[in-house]
Coordinates of C-alpha atoms and ligand atoms in Angstrom, one line a residue:
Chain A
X1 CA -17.2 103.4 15.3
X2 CA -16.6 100.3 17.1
X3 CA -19.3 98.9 20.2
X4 CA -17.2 97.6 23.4
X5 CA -14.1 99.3 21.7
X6 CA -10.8 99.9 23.0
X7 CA -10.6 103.5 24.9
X8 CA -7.3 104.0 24.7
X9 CA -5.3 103.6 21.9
X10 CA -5.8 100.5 19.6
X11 CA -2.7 97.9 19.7
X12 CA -3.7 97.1 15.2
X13 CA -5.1 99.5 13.4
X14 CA -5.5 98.8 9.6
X15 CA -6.3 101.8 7.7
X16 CA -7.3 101.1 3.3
X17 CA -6.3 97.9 3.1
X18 CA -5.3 97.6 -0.7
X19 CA -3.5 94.5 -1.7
X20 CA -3.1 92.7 -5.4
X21 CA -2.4 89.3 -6.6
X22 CA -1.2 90.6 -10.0
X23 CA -4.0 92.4 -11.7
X24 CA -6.6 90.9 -8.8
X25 CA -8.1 92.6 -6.1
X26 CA -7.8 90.5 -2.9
X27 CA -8.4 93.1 -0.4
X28 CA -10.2 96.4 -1.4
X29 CA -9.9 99.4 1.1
X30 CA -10.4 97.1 4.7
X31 CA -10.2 98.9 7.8
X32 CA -10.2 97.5 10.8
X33 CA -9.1 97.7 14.6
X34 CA -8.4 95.7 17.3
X35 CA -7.7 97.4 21.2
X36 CA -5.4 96.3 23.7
X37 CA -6.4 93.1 25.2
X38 CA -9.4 92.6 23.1
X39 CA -10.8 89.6 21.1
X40 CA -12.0 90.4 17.6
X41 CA -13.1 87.8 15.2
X42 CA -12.8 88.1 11.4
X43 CA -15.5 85.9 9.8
X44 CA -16.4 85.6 5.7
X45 CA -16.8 82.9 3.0
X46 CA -13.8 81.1 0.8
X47 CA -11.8 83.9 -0.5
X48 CA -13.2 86.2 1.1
X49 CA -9.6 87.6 1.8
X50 CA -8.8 86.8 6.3
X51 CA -5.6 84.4 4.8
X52 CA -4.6 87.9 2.9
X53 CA -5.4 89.9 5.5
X54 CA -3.2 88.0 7.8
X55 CA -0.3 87.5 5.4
X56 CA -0.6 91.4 4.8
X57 CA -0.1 92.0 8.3
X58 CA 2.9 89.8 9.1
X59 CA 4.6 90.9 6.1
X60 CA 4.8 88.3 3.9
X61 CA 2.6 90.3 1.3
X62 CA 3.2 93.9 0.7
X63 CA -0.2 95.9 0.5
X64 CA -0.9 98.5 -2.5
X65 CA -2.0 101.3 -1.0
X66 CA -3.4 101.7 2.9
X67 CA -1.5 101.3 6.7
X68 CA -1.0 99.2 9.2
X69 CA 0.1 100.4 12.6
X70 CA 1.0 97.5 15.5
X71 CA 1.9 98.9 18.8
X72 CA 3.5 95.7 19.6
X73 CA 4.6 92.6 18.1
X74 CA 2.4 90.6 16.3
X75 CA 2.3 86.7 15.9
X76 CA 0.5 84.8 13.2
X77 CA -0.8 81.6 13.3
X78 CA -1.3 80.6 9.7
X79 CA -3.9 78.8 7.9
X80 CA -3.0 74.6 8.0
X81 CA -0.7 75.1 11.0
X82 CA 2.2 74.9 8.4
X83 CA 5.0 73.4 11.2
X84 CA 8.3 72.7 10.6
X85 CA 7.2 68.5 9.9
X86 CA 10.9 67.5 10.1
X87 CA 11.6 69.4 13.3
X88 CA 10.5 68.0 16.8
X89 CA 7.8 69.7 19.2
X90 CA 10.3 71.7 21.4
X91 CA 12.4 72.5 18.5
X92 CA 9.2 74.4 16.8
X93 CA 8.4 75.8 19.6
X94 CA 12.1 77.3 19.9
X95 CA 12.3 78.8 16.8
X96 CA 9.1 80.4 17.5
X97 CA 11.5 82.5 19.9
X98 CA 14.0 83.3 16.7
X99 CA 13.1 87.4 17.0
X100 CA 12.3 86.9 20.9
X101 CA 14.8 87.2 24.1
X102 CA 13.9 84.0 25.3
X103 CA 14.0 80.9 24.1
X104 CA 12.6 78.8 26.9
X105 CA 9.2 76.8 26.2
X106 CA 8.4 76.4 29.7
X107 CA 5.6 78.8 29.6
X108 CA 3.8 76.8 25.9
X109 CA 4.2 73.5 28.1
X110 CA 2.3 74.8 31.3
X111 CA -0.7 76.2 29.0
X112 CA -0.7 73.0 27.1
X113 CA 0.5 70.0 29.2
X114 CA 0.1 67.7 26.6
X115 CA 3.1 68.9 24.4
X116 CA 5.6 68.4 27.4
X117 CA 5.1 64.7 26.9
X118 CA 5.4 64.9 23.2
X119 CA 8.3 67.3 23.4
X120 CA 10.6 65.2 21.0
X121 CA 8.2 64.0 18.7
X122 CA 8.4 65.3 15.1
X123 CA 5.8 67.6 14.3
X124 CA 4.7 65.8 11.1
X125 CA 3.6 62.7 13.7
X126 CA 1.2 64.5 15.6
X127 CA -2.8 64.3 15.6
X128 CA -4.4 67.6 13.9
X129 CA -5.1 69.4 17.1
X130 CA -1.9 68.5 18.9
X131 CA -0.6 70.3 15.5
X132 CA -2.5 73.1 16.4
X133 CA -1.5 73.2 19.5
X134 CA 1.9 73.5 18.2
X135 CA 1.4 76.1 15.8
X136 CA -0.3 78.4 18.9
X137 CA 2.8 77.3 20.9
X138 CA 5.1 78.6 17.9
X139 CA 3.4 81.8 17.5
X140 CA 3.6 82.5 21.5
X141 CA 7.2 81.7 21.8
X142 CA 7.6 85.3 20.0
X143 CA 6.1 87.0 22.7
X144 CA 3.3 89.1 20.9
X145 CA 0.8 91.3 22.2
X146 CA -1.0 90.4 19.0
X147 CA -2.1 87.0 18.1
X148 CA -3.4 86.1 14.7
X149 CA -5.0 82.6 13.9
X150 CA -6.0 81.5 11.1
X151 CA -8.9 79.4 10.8
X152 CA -8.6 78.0 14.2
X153 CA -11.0 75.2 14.1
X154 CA -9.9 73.9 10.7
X155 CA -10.1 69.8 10.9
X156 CA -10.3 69.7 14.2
X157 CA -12.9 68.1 16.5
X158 CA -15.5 70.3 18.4
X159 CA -14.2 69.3 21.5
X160 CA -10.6 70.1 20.5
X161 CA -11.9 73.6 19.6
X162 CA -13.8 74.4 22.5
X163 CA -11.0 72.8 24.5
X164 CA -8.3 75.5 22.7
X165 CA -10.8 78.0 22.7
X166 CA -11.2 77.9 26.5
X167 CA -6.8 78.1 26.7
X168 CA -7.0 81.2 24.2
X169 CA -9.6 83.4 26.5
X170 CA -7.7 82.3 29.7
X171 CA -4.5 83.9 28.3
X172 CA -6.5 86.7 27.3
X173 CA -7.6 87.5 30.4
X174 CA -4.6 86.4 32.0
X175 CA -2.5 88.0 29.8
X176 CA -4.2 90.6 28.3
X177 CA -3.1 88.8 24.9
X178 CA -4.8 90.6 22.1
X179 CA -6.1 88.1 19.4
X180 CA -7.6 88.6 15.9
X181 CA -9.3 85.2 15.2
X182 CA -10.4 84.3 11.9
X183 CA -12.6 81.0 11.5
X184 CA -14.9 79.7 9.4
X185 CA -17.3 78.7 12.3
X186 CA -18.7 81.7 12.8
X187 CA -21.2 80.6 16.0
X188 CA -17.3 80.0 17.6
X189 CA -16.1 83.0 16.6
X190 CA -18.8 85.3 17.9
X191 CA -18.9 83.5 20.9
X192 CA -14.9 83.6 21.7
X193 CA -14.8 87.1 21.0
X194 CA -16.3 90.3 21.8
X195 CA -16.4 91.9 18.7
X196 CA -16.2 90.9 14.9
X197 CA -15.8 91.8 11.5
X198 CA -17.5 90.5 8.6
X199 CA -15.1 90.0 5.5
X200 CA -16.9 90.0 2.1
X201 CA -15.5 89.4 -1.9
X202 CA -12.4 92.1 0.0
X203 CA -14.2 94.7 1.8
X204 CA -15.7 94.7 5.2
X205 CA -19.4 94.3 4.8
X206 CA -20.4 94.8 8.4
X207 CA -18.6 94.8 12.2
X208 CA -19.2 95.5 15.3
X209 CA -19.9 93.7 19.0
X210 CA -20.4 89.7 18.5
X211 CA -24.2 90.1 20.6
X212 CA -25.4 92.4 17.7
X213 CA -23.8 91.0 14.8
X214 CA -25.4 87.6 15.9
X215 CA -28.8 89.0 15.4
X216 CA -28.4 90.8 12.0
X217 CA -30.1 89.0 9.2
X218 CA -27.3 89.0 6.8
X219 CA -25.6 87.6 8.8
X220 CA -27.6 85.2 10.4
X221 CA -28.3 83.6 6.9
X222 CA -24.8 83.6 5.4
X223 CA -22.8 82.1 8.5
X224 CA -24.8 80.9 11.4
X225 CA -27.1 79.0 9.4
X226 CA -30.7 81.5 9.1
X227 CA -33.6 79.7 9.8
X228 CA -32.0 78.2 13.4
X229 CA -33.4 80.3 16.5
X230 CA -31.2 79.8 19.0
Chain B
X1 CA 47.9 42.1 2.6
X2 CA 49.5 45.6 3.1
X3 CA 48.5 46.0 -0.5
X4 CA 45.1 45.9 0.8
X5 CA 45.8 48.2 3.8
X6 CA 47.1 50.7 0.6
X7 CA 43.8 50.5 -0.9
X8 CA 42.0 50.9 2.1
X9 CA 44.3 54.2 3.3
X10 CA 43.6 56.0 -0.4
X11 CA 40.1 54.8 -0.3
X12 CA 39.5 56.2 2.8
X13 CA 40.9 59.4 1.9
X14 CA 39.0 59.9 -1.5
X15 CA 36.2 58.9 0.7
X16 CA 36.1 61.9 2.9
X17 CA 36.9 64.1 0.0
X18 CA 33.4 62.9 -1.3
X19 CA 32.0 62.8 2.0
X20 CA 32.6 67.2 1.9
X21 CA 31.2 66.9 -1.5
X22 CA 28.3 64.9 -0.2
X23 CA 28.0 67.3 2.7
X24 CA 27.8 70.2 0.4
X25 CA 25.1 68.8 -1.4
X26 CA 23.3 68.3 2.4
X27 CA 24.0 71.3 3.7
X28 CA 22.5 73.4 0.4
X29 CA 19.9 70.8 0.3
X30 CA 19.1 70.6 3.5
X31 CA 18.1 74.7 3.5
X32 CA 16.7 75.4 0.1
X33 CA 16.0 72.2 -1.4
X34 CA 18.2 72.8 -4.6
X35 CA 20.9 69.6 -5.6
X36 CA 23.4 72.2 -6.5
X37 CA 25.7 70.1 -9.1
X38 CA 28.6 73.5 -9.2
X39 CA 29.6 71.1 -6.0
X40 CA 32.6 69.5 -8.1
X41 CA 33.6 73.0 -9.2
X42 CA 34.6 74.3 -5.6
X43 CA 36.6 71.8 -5.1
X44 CA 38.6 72.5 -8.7
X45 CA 38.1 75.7 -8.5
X46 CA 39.8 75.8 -4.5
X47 CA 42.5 73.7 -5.7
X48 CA 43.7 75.5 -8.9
X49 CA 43.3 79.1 -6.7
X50 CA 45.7 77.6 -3.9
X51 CA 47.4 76.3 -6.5
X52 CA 48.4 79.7 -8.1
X53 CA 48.7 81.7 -4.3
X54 CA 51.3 78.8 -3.7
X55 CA 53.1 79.9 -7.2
X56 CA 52.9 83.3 -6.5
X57 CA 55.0 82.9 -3.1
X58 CA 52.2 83.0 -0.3
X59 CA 53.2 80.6 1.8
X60 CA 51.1 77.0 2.1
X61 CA 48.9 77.1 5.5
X62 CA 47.4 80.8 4.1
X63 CA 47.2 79.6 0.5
X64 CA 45.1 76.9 1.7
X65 CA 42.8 79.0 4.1
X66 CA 42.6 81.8 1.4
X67 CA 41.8 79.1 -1.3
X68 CA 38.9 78.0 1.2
X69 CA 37.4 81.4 1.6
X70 CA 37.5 82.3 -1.7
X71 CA 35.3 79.0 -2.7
X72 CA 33.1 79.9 0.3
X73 CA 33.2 83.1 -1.5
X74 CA 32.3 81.4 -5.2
X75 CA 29.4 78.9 -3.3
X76 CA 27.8 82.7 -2.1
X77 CA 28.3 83.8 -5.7
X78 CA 26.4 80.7 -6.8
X79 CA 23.9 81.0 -4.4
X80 CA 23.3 84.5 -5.4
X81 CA 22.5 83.3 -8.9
X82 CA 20.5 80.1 -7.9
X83 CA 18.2 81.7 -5.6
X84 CA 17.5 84.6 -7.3
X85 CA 14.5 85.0 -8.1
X86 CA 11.7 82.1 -7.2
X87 CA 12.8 79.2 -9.4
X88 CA 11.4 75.8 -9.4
X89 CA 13.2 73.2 -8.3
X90 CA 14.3 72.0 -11.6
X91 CA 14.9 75.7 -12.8
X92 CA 17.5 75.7 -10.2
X93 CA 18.7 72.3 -10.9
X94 CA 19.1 73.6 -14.7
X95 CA 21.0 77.2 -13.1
X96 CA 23.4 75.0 -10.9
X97 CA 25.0 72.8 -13.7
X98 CA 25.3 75.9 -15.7
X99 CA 26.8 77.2 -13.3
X100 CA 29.2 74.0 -13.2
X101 CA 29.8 74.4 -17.1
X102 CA 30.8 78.2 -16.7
X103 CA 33.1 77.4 -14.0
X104 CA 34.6 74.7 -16.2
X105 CA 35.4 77.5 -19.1
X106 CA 36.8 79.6 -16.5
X107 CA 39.1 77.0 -15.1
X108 CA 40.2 75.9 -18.3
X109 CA 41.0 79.6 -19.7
X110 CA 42.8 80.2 -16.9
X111 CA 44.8 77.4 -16.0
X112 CA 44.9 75.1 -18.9
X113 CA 43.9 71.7 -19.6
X114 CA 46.7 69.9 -17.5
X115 CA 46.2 68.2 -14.6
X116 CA 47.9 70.3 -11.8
X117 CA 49.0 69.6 -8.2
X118 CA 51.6 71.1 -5.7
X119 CA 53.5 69.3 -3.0
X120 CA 51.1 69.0 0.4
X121 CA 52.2 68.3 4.1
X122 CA 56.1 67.6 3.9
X123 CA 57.4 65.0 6.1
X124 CA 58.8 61.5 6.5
X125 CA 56.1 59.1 5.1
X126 CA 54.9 57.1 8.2
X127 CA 55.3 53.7 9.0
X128 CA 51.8 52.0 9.4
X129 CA 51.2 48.4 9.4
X130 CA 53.4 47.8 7.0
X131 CA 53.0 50.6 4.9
X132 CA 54.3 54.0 4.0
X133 CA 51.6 56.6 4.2
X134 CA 52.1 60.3 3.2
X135 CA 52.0 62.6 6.0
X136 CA 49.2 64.5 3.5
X137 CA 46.6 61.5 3.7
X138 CA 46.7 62.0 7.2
X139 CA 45.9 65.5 7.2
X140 CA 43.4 65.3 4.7
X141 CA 41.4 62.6 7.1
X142 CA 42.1 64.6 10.0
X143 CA 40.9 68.1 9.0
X144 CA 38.3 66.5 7.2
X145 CA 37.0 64.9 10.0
X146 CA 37.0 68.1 12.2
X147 CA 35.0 70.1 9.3
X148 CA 32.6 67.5 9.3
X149 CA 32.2 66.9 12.6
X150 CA 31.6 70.4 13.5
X151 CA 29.4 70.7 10.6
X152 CA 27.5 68.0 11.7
X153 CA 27.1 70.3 15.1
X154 CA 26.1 73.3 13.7
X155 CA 23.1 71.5 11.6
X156 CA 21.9 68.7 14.2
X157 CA 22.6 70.9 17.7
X158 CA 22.5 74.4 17.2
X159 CA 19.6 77.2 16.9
X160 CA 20.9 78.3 13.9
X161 CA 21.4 75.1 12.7
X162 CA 17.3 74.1 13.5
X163 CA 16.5 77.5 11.8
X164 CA 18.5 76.5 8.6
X165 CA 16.4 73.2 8.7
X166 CA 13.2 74.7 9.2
X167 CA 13.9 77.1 6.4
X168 CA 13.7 74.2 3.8
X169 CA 10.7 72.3 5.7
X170 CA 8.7 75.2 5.5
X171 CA 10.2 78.6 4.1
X172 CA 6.8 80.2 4.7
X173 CA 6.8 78.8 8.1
X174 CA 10.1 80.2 9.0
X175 CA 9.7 83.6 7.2
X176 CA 6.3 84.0 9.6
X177 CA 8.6 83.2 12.2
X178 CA 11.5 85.9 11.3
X179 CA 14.1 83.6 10.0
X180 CA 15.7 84.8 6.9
X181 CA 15.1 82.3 4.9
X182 CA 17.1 83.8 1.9
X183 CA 20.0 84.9 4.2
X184 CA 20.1 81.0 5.1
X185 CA 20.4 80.1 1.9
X186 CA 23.2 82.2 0.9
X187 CA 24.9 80.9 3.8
X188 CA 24.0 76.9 2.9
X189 CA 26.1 78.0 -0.6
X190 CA 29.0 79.7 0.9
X191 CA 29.5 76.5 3.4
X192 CA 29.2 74.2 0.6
X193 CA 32.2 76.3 -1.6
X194 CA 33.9 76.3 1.4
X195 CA 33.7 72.0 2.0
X196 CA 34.4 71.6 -2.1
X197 CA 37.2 74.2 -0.9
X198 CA 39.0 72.2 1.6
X199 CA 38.2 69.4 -0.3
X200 CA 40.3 70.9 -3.0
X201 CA 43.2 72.2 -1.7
X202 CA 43.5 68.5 0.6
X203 CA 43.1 66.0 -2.2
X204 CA 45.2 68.4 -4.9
X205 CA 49.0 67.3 -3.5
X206 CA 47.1 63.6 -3.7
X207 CA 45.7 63.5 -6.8
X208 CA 46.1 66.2 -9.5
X209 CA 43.3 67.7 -10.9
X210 CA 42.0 68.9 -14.1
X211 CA 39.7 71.8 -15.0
X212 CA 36.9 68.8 -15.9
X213 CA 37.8 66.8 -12.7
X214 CA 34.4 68.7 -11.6
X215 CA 31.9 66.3 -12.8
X216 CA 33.0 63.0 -11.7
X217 CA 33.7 64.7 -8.1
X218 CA 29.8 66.0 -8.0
X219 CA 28.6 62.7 -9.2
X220 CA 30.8 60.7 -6.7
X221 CA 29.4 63.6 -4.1
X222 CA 26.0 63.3 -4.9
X223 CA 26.1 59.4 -4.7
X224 CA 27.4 59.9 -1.3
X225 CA 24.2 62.2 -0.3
X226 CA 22.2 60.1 -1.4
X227 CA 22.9 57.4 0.9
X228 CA 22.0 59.9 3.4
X229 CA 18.9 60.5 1.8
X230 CA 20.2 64.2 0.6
X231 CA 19.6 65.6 4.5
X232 CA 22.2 63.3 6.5
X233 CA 25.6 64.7 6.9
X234 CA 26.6 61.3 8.9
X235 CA 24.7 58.9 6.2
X236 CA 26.6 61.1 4.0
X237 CA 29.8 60.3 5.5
X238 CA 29.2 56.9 5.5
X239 CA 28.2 57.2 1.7
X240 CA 31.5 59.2 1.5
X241 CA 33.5 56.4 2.5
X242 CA 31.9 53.1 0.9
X243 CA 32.3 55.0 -2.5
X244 CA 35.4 56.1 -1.9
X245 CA 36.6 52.4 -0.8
X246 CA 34.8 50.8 -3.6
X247 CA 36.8 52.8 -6.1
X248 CA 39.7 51.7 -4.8
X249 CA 39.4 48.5 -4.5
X250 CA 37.7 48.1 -8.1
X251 CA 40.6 50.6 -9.5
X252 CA 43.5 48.0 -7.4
X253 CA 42.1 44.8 -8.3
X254 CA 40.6 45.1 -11.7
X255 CA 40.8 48.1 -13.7
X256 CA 40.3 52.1 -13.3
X257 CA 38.5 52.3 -16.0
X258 CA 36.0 50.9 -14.4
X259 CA 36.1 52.7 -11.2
X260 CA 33.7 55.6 -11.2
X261 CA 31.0 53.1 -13.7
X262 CA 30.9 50.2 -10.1
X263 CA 30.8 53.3 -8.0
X264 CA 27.4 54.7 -9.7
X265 CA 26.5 51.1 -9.7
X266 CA 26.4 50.7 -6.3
X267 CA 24.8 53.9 -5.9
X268 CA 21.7 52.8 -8.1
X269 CA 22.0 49.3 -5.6
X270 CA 21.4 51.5 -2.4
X271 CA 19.0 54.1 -4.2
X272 CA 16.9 50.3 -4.7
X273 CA 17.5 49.2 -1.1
X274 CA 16.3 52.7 0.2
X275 CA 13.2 52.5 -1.6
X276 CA 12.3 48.9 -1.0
X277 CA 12.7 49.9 2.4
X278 CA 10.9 53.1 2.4
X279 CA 7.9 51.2 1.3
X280 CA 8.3 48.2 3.7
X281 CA 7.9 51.3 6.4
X282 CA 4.9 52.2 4.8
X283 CA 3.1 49.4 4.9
X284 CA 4.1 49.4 8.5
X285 CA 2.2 52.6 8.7
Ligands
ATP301 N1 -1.2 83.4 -4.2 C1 -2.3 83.9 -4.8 N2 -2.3 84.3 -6.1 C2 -3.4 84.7 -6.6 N3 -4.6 84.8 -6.0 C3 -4.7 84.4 -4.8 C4 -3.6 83.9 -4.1 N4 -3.9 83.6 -2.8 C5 -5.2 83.9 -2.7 N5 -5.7 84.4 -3.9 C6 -7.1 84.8 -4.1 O1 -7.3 85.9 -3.3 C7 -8.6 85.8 -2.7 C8 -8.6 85.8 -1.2 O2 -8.0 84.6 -0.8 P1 -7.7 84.3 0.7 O3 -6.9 83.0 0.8 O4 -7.3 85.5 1.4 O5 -9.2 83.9 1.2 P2 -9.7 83.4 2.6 O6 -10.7 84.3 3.1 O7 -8.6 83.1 3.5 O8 -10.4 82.0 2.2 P3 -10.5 80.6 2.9 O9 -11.6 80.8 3.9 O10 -10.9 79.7 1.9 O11 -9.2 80.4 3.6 C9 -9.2 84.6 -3.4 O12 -10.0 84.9 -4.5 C10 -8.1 83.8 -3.8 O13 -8.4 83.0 -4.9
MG302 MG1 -7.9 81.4 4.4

């Protein structure tokens, strides 16, 4: 079922994914998986459904039918960042922590050294990837084994994404962090991660290991851009 | 001269009693972005209930505390009703005078229409520059000092107190991050009752208070917060006491009538100088 899957136990497994805005359909029977330790991307157009997805999974929306099973805790990054603007850098970082054991940003400052010097600014006064930066931060403080980011490149510079990209894969292989990335660059995505789903109008249309995916037509002329041989 | 220092004492006092309005008004503001405007009624309503402990033989110190958990109890009640539901921000405007008007009914069905007050802090009146000051002025500063001060903690030093701000600067924010957002609000209402509360059962051996007394105290209150920008419990102080000063002065010197009416002028005055300055910061920027 999946290519360079997890062999034991998955730490997310979504099961018939069902979930309604009112009398819409946002999310029609979506299955997916993601193993310990593993990178899996979730790609697809403007409402395809990755922001419900994510927002299903942390609870904030409650699905219609279908399960969701985290061996762990889970940590979303949402879409926009969405920090507390009237709170400094160290105080969103703290509350981060509010369901964790330890409160102690030490760790978010040693992965990104740039937010130590920024520590008391307000969140509101910081540049778009410092913000993102931030919202990464946030969402570690709580100490998940899952990490959900939404739309991680989203305004940011291509050297700001490569540049957070790079700190997400060491803490994955430091850390054996599991991440379920969803972006609208899809080139990023499949080359962050190992594996990737393929989110269409609510259903998955297609998943499997990033090296394949990256050579299937569909695919090639929906998100990479067809006509490009690279 | 010490007619001055008079004005000054009273006008300091009423000033902290808006300055617990104006911090209820912060507080509730500050974690669910509703101006609750029921703000007056804790304080009537904490007054008449110590009030009626106080004729019913409970002795003052517990009358008072009780009265203070019972409008922490009312603010919770109000909250319940505010943030039920997803209103708008108007909606719940709208809920919260209701709420104000209902409470005014009840305090009038159930204690009348005349003003009421009890006897506060007994004791020689003390001797201060010239004057004679009630013993209760001094407690009513005091204690309301402390309350704000340690209000002031809670919201600017502690974890919870980040959490409660965080729940109003983003509520989706806080939910992703497991704060309760609703459990903070209900707590933002019950610690505004409780400041109307003590605001009550302080200014009531001062200055007797009617069920309607409600109206001009949230106004006066909300003036106060404003200074502060509806989020600073120390501009809100500060508010607390320039109102409360101004009315005295304007009530001494030229007429009570026109207390409350140079009071809402001077709020408009500072609501002008805030946003002249506001928009001098953002050309700045
Ligand atoms: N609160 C809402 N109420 C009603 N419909 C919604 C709501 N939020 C999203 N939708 C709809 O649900 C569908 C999926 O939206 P969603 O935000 O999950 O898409 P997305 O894949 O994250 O898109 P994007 O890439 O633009 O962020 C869209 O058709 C959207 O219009
Ligand atoms: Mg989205």
């Amino acid at each position: 079922m999946n290519g360079t899957g997890a062999a034991t136990a998955p730490i997310l497994s979504v099961d018939g994914l069902v979930v309604r805005y009112g009398a819409a359909i946002a999310l029609e029977d979506v299955s997916l998986e993601v193993g310990r330790g593993e990178m899996v991307a979730l790609i697809g157009a403007n409402g395809a459904g990755k922001t419900t997805l994510l927002n299903t999974l942390s609870g904030i929306l409650t699905p219609s039918a279908g399960t969701i099973r985290c061996a762990g805790r889970l940590a979303h990054v949402p879409e926009g960042r969405e920090l507390f603007f009237d709170l400094c850098v160290d105080d969103n970082l703290r509350l981060g922590a509010w369901k964790a054991s330890s409160r102690d940003p030490a760790r978010i400052y040693e992965l990104f050294p740039k937010l130590r010097d920024l520590s008391r600014r307000k969140a509101g006064y910081l540049s778009g990837g410092e913000q993102q930066m931030v919202a990464i931060g946030r969402a570690l403080m709580a100490g998940p084994d899952v990490l959900a980011i939404d739309e991680l490149s989203q305004g940011l510079a291509p050297i700001v994404v490569q540049e957070i990209g790079r700190y997400l894969v060491r803490l994955n292989a430091e850390t054996g962090l599991s991440v379920l990335l969803v972006e609208q660059n899809a080139r990023l995505a499949l080359e962050l991660c190992a594996r990737a789903y393929v989110l269409e109008t609510g259903r998955v249309a297609t998943h499997g290991p990033s090296a394949l995916l990256r050579d299937e037509p569909a695919v090639r002329s929906a998100y990479l851009g067809g006509h490009v041989t690279t | 001269m010490s007619v001055l220092l008079q004005y000054l004492v009273t006008g300091v006092s009423r000033g902290f009693l808006f300055a617990l309005l104006a911090t209820g008004f912060v507080v509730i503001y500050r974690v669910t972005k509703v101006v609750n405007f029921a703000q007056g009624a804790f304080v009537v309503l904490g007054g008449f209930i110590a009030y009626s402990l106080l004729g019913a033989g409970v002795p003052q110190g517990l009358s008072e505390v009780l009265a203070v958990l019972a409008s922490a109890a009312i603010g919770l009640l109000f909250g319940v009703v505010t943030l039920l539901g997803r209103m708008s921000t108007i909606a719940s405007l709208i809920t919260t005078i209701g709420l104000a008007l209902l409470s005014e009914a009840i305090a009038m069905l159930v204690w009348g229409t005349t003003p009421l007050t009890y006897s506060g802090l007994s004791g020689h009146d003390l001797r201060f520059g010239g004057i004679f000051v009630q013993p209760q002025y001094l407690l009513l500063i005091g204690v309301s000092f402390v309350v704000l001060a340690s209000l002031w903690l809670l919201l600017d030093r502690t974890y919870v107190g980040k959490a409660m701000t965080a729940c109003a600067s983003n509520p989706y924010a806080a939910r992703l991050t497991g704060i309760n957002v609703k459990a903070m609000g209900l707590l933002s209402f019950a610690i505004g009752g409780a400041l109307g509360g003590v605001g009550g059962v302080l200014i009531m051996p001062l200055f007797p208070i009617t069920y309607d007394s409600d109206v001009n105290l949230a106004i006066l209150g909300f003036a106060a917060a404003i200074v502060g920008s509806l989020t600073s419990p120390t501009l809100a102080l500060a508010g607390g006491l320039i109102f409360g000063i101004a009315e005295e002065l304007v009530a001494g010197y030229w007429s009570q009538a026109n207390e409350t009416a140079v009071a809402l002028g001077l709020m408009i005055l500072l609501l002008l100088w805030q946003s002249q300055r506001r928009q001098q910061a953002a050309k700045l920027i």
